[in-house]
PDB file of N, CA and C in Angstrom:
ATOM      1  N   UNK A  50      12.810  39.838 -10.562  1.00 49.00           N
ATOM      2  CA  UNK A  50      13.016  39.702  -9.138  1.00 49.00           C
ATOM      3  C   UNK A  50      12.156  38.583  -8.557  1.00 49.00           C
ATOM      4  N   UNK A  51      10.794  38.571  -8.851  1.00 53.00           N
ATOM      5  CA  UNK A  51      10.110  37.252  -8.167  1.00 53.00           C
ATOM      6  C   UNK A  51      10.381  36.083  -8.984  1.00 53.00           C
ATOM      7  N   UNK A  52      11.271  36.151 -10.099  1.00 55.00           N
ATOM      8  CA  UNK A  52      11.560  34.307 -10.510  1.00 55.00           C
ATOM      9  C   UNK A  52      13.056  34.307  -9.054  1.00 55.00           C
ATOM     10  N   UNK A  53      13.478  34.538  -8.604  1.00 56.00           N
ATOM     11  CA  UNK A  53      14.564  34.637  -7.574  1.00 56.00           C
ATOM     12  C   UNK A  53      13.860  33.932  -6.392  1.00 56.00           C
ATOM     13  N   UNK A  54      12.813  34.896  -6.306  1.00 56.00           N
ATOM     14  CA  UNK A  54      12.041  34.509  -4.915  1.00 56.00           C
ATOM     15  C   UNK A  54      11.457  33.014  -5.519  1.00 56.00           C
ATOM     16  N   UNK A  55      10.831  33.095  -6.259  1.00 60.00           N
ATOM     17  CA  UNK A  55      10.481  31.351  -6.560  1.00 60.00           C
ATOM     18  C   UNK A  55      11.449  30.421  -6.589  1.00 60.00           C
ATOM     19  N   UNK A  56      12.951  30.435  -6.959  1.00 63.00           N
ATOM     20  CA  UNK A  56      13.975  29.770  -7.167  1.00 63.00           C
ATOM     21  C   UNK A  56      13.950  29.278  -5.288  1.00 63.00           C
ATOM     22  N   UNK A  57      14.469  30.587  -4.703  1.00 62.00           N
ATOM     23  CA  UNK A  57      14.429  30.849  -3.371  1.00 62.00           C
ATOM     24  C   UNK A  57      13.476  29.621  -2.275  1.00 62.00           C
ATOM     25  N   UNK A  58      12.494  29.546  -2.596  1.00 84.00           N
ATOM     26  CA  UNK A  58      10.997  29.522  -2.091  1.00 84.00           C
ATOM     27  C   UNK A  58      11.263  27.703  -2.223  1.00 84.00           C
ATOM     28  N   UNK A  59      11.517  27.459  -3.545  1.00 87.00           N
ATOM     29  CA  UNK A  59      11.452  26.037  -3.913  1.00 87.00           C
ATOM     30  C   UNK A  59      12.758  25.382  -3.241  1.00 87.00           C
ATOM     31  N   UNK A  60      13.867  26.382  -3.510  1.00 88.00           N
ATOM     32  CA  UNK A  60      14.495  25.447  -2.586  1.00 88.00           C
ATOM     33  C   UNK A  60      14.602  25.652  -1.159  1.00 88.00           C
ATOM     34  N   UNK A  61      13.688  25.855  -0.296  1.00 88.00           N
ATOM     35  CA  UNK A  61      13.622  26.120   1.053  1.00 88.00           C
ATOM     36  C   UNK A  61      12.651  24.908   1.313  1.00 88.00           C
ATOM     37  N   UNK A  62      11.871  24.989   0.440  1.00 88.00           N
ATOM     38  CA  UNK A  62      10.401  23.568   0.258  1.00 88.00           C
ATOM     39  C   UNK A  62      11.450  21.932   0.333  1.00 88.00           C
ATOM     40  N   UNK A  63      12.167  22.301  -0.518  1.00 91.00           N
ATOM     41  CA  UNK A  63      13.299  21.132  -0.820  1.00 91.00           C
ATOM     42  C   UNK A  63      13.970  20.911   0.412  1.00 91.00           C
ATOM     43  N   UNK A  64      14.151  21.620   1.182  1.00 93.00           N
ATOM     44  CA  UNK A  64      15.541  21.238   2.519  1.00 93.00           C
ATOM     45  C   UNK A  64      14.543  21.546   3.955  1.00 93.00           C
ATOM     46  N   UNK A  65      13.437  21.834   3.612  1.00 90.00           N
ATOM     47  CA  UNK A  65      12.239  21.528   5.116  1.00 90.00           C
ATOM     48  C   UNK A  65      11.807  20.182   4.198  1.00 90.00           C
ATOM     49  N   UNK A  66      11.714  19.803   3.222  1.00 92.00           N
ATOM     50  CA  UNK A  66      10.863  18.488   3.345  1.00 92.00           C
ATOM     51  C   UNK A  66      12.072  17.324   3.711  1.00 92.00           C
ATOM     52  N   UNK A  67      13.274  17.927   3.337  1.00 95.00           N
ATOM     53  CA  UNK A  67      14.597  16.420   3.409  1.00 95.00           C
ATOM     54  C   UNK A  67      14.227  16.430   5.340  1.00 95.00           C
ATOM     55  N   UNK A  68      14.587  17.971   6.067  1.00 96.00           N
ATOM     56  CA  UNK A  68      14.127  17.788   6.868  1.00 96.00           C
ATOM     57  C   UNK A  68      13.481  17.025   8.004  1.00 96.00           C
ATOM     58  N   UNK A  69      12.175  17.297   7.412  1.00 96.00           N
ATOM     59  CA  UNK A  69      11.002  16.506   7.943  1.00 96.00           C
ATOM     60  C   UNK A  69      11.287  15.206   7.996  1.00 96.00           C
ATOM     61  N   UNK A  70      11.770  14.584   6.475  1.00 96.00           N
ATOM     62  CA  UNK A  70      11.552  13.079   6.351  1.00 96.00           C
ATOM     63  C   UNK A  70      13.041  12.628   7.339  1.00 96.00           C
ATOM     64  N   UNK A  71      14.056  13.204   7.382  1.00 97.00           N
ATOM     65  CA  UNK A  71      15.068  12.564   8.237  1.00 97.00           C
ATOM     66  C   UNK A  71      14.590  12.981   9.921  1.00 97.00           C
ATOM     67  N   UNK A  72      13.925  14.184  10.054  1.00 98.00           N
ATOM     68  CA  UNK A  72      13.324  14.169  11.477  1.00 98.00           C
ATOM     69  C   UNK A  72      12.467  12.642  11.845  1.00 98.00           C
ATOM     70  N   UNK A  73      11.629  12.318  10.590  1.00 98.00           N
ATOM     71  CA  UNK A  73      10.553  10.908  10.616  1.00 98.00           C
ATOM     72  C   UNK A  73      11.569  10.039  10.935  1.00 98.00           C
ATOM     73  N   UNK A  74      12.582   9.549  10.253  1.00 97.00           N
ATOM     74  CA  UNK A  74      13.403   8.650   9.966  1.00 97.00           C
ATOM     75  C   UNK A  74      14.073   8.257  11.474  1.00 97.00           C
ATOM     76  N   UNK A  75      14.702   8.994  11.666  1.00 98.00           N
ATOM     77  CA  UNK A  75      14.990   8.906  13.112  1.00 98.00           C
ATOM     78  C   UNK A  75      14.051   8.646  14.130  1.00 98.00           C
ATOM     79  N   UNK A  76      13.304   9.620  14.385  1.00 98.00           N
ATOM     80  CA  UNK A  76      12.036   9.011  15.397  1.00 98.00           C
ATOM     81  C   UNK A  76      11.489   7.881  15.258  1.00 98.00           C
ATOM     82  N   UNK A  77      11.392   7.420  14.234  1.00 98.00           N
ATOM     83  CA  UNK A  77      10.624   6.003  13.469  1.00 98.00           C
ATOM     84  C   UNK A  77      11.705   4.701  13.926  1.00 98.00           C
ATOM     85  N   UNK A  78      13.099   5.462  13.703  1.00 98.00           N
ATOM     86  CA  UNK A  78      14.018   4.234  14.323  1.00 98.00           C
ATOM     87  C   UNK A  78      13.897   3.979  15.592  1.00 98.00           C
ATOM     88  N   UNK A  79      14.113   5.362  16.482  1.00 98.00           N
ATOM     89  CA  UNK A  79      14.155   4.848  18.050  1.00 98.00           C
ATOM     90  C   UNK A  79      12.698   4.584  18.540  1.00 98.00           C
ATOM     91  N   UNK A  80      11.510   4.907  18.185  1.00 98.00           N
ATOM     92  CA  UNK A  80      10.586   4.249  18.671  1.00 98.00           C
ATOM     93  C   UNK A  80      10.496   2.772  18.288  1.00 98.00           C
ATOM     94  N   UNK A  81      10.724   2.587  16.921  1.00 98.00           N
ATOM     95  CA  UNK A  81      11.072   1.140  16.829  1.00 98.00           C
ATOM     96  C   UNK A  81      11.826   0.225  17.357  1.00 98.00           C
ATOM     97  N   UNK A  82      13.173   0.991  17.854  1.00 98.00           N
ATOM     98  CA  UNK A  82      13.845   0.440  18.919  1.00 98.00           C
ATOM     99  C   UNK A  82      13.353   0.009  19.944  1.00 98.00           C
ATOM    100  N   UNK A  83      12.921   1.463  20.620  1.00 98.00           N
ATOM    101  CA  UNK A  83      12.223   1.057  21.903  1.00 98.00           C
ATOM    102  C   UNK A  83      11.076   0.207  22.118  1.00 98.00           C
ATOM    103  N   UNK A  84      10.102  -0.408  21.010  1.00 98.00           N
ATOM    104  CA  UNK A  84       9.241  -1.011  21.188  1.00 98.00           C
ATOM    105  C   UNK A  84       9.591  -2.656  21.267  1.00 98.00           C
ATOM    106  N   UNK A  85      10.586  -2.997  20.289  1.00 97.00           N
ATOM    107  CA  UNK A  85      11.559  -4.029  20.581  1.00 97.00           C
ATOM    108  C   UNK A  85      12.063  -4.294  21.927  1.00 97.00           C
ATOM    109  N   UNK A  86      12.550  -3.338  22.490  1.00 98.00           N
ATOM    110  CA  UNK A  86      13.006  -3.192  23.611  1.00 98.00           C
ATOM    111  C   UNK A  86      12.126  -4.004  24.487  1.00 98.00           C
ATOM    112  N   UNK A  87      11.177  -3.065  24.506  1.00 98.00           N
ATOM    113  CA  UNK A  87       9.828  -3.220  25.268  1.00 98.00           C
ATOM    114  C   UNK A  87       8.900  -4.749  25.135  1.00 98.00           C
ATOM    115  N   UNK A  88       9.073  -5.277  24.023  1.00 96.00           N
ATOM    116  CA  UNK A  88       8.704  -6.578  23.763  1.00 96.00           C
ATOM    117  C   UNK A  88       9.624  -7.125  24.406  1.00 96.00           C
ATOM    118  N   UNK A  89      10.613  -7.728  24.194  1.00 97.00           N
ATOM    119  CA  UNK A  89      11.155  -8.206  24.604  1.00 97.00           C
ATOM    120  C   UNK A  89      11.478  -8.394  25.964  1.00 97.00           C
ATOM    121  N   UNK A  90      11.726  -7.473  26.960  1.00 98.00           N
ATOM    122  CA  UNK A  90      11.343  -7.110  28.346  1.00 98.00           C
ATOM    123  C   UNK A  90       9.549  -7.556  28.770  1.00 98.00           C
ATOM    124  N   UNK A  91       9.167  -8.238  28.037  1.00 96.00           N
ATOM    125  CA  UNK A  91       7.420  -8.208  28.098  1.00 96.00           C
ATOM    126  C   UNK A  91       6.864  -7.313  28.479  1.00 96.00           C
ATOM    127  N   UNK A  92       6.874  -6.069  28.233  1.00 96.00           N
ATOM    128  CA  UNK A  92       6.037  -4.764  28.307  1.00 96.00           C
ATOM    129  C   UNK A  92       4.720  -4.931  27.848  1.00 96.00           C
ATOM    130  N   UNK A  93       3.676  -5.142  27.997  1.00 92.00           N
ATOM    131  CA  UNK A  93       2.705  -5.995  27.579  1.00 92.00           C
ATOM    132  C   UNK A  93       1.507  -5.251  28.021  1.00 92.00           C
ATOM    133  N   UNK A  94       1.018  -4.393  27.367  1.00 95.00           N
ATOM    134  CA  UNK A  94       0.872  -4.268  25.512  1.00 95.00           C
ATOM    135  C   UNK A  94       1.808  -2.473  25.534  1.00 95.00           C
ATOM    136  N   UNK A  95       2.694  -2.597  26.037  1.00 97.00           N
ATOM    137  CA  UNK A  95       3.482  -1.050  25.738  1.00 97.00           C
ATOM    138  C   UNK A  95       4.175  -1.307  24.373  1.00 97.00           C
ATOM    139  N   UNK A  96       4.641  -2.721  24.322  1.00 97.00           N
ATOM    140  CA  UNK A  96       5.590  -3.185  23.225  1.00 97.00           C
ATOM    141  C   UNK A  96       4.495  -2.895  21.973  1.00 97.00           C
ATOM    142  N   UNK A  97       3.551  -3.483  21.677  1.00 97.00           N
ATOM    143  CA  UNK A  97       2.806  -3.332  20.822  1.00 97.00           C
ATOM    144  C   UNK A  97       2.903  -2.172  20.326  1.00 97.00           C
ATOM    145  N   UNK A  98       2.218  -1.298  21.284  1.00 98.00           N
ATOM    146  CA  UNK A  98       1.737  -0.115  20.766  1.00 98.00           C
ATOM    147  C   UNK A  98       2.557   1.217  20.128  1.00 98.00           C
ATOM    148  N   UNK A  99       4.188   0.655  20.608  1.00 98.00           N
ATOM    149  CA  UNK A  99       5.334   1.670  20.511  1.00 98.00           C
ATOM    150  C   UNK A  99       5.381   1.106  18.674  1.00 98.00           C
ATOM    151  N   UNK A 100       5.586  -0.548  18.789  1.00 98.00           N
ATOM    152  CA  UNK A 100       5.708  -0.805  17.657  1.00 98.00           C
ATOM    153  C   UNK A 100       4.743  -0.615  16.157  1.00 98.00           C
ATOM    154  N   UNK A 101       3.534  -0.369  16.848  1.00 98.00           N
ATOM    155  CA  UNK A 101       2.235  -0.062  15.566  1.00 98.00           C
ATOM    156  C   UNK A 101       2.755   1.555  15.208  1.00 98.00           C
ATOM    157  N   UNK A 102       3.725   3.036  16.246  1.00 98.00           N
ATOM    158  CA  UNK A 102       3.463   3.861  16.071  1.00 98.00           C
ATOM    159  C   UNK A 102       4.986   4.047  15.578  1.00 98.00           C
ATOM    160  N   UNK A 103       5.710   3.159  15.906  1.00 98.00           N
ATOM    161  CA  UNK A 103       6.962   3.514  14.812  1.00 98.00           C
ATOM    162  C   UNK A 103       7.207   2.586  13.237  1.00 98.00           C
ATOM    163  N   UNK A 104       6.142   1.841  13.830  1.00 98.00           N
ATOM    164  CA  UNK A 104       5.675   0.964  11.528  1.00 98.00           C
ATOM    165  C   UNK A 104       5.155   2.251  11.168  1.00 98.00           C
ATOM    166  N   UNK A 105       3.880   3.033  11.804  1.00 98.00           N
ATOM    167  CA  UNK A 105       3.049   3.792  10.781  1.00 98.00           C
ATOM    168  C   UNK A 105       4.038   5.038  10.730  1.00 98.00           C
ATOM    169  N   UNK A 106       5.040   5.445  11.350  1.00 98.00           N
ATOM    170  CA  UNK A 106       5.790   6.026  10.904  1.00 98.00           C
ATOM    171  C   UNK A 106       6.895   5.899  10.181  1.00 98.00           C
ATOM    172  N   UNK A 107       7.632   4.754   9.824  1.00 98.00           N
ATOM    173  CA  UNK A 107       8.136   4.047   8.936  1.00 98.00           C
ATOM    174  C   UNK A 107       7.258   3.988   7.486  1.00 98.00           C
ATOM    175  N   UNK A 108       6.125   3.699   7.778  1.00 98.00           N
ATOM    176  CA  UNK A 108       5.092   3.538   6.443  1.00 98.00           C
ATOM    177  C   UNK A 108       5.153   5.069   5.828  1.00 98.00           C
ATOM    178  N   UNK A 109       4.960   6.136   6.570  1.00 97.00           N
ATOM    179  CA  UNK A 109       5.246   7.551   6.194  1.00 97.00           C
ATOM    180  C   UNK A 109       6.876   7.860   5.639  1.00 97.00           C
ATOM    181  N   UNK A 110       7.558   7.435   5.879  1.00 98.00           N
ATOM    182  CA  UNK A 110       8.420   8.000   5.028  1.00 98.00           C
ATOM    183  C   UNK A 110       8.785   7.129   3.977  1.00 98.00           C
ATOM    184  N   UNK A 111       8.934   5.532   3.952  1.00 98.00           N
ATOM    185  CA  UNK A 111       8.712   4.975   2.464  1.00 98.00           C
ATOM    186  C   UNK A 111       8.149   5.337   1.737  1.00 98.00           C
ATOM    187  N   UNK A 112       6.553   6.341   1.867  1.00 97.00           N
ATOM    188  CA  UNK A 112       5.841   6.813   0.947  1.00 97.00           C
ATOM    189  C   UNK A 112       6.131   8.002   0.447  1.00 97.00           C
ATOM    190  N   UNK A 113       6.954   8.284   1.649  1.00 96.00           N
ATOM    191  CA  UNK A 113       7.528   9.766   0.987  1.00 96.00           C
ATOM    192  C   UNK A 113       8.425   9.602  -0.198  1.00 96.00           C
ATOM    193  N   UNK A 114       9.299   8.387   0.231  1.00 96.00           N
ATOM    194  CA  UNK A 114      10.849   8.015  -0.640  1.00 96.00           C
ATOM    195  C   UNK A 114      10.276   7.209  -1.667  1.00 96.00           C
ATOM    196  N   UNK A 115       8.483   6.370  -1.534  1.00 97.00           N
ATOM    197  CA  UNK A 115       8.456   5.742  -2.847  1.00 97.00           C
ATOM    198  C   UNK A 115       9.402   4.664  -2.546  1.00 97.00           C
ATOM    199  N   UNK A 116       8.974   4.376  -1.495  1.00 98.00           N
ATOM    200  CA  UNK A 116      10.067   2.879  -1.195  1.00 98.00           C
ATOM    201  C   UNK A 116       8.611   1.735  -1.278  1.00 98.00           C
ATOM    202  N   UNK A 117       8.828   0.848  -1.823  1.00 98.00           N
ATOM    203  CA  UNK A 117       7.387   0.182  -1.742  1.00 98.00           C
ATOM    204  C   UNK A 117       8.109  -1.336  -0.794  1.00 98.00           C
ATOM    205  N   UNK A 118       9.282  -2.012  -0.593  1.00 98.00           N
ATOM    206  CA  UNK A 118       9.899  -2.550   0.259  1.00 98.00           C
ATOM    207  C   UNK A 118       9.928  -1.770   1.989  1.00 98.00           C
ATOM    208  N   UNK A 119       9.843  -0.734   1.961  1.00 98.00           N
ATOM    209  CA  UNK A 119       9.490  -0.486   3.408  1.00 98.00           C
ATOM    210  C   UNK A 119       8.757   0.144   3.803  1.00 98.00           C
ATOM    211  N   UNK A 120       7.379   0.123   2.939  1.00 98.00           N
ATOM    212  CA  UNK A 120       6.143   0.739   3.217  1.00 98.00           C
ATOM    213  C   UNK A 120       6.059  -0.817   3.431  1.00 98.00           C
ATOM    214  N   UNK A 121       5.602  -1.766   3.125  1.00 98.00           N
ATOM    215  CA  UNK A 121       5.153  -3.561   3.013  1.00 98.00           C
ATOM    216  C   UNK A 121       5.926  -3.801   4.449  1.00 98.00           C
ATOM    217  N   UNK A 122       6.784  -3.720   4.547  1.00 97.00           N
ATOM    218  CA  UNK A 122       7.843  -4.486   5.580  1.00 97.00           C
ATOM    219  C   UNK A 122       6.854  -3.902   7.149  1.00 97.00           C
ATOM    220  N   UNK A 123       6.608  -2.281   7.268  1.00 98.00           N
ATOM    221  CA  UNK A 123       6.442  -1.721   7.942  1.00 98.00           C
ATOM    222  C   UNK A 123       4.750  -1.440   8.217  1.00 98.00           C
ATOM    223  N   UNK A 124       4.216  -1.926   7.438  1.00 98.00           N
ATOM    224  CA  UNK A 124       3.246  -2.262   7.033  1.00 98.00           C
ATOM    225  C   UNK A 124       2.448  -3.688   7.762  1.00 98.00           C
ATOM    226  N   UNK A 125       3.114  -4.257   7.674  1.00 98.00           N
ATOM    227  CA  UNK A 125       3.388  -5.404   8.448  1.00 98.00           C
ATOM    228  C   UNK A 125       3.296  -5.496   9.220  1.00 98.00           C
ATOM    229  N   UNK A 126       4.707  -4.989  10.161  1.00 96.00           N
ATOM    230  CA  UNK A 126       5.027  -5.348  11.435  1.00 96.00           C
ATOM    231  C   UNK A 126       3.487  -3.999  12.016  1.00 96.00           C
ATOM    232  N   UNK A 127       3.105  -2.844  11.494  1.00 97.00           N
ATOM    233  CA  UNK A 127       2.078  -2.445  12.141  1.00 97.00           C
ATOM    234  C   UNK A 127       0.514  -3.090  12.115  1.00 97.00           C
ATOM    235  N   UNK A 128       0.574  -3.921  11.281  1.00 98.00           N
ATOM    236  CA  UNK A 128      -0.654  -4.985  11.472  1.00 98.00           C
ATOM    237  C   UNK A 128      -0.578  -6.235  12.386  1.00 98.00           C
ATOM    238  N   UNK A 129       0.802  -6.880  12.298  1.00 97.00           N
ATOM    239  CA  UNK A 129       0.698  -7.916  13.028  1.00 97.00           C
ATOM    240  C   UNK A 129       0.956  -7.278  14.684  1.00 97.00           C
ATOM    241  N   UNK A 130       1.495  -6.123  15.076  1.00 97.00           N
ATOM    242  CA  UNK A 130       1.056  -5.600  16.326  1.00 97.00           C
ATOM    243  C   UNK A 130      -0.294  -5.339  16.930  1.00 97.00           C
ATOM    244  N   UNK A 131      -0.699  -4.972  15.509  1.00 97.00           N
ATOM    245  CA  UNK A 131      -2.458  -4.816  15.890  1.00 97.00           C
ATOM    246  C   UNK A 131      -3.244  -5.838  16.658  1.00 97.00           C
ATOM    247  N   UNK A 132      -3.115  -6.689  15.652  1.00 96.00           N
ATOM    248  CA  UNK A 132      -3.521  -8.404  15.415  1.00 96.00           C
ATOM    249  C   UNK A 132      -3.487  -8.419  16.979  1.00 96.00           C
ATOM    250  N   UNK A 133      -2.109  -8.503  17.541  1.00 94.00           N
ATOM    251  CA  UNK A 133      -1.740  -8.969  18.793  1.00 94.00           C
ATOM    252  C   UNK A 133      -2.674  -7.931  20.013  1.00 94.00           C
ATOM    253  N   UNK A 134      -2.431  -6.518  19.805  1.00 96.00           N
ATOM    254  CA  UNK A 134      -3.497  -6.176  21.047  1.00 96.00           C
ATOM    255  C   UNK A 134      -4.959  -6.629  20.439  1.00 96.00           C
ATOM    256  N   UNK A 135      -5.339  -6.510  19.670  1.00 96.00           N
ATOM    257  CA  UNK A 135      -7.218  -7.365  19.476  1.00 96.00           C
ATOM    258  C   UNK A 135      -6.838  -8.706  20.112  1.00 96.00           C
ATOM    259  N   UNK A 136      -5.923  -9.638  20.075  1.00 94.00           N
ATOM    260  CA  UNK A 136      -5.823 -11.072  20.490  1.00 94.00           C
ATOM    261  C   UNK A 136      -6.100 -10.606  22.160  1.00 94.00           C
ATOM    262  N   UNK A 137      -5.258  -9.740  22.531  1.00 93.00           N
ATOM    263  CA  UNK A 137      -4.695  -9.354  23.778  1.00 93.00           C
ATOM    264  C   UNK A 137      -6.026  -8.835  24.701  1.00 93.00           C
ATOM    265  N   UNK A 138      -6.874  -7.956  24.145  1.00 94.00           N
ATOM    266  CA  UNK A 138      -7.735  -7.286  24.430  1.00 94.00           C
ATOM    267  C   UNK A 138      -8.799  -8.192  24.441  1.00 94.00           C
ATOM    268  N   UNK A 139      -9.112  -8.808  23.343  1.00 94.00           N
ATOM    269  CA  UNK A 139     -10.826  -9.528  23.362  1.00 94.00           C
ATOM    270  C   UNK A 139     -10.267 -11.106  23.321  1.00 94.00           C
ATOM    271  N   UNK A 140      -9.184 -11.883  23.578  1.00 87.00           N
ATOM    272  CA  UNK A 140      -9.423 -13.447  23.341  1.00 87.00           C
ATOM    273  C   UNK A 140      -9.560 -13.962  24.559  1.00 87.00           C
TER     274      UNK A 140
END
């Protein structure tokens, strides 16, 4: 009876983690959207900051998927946002 419940158990682990990562996936898109958005409109520094928090959430689920192309990509675009509020803030 408890190899059932373990069968059970593991695949419940399996379809909350697909879950999670397509809950990330999505949020990660439209904040990324919206920070685009927001740049572009010169939202200044809203654009930034939408965009550093939908890379580091982008960076979270490549690592989940073992994507090493959009952990780097996303990776990126959340450093060179950085870059820009330190420019923004102290130049």
């Amino acid at each position: 009876m408890s190899f059932v419940m373990k069968k059970l158990s593991r695949i419940e682990a399996m379809v909350y983690n697909r879950m999670l990562t397509q809950f990330l996936e999505w949020t990660g898109t439209g904040v990324v959207i919206i920070g685009a958005l927001a740049n572009s409109l010169g939202y200044h520094p809203e654009g930034p900051y939408l965009m550093i928090a939908g890379g580091a959430i982008w960076v979270l689920v490549g690592t989940r998927w073992k994507k090493m192309s959009i952990v780097v990509t996303n990776s990126v675009i959340t450093l060179v946002s950085t870059i820009g509020l330190i420019y923004y803030y102290f130049a």
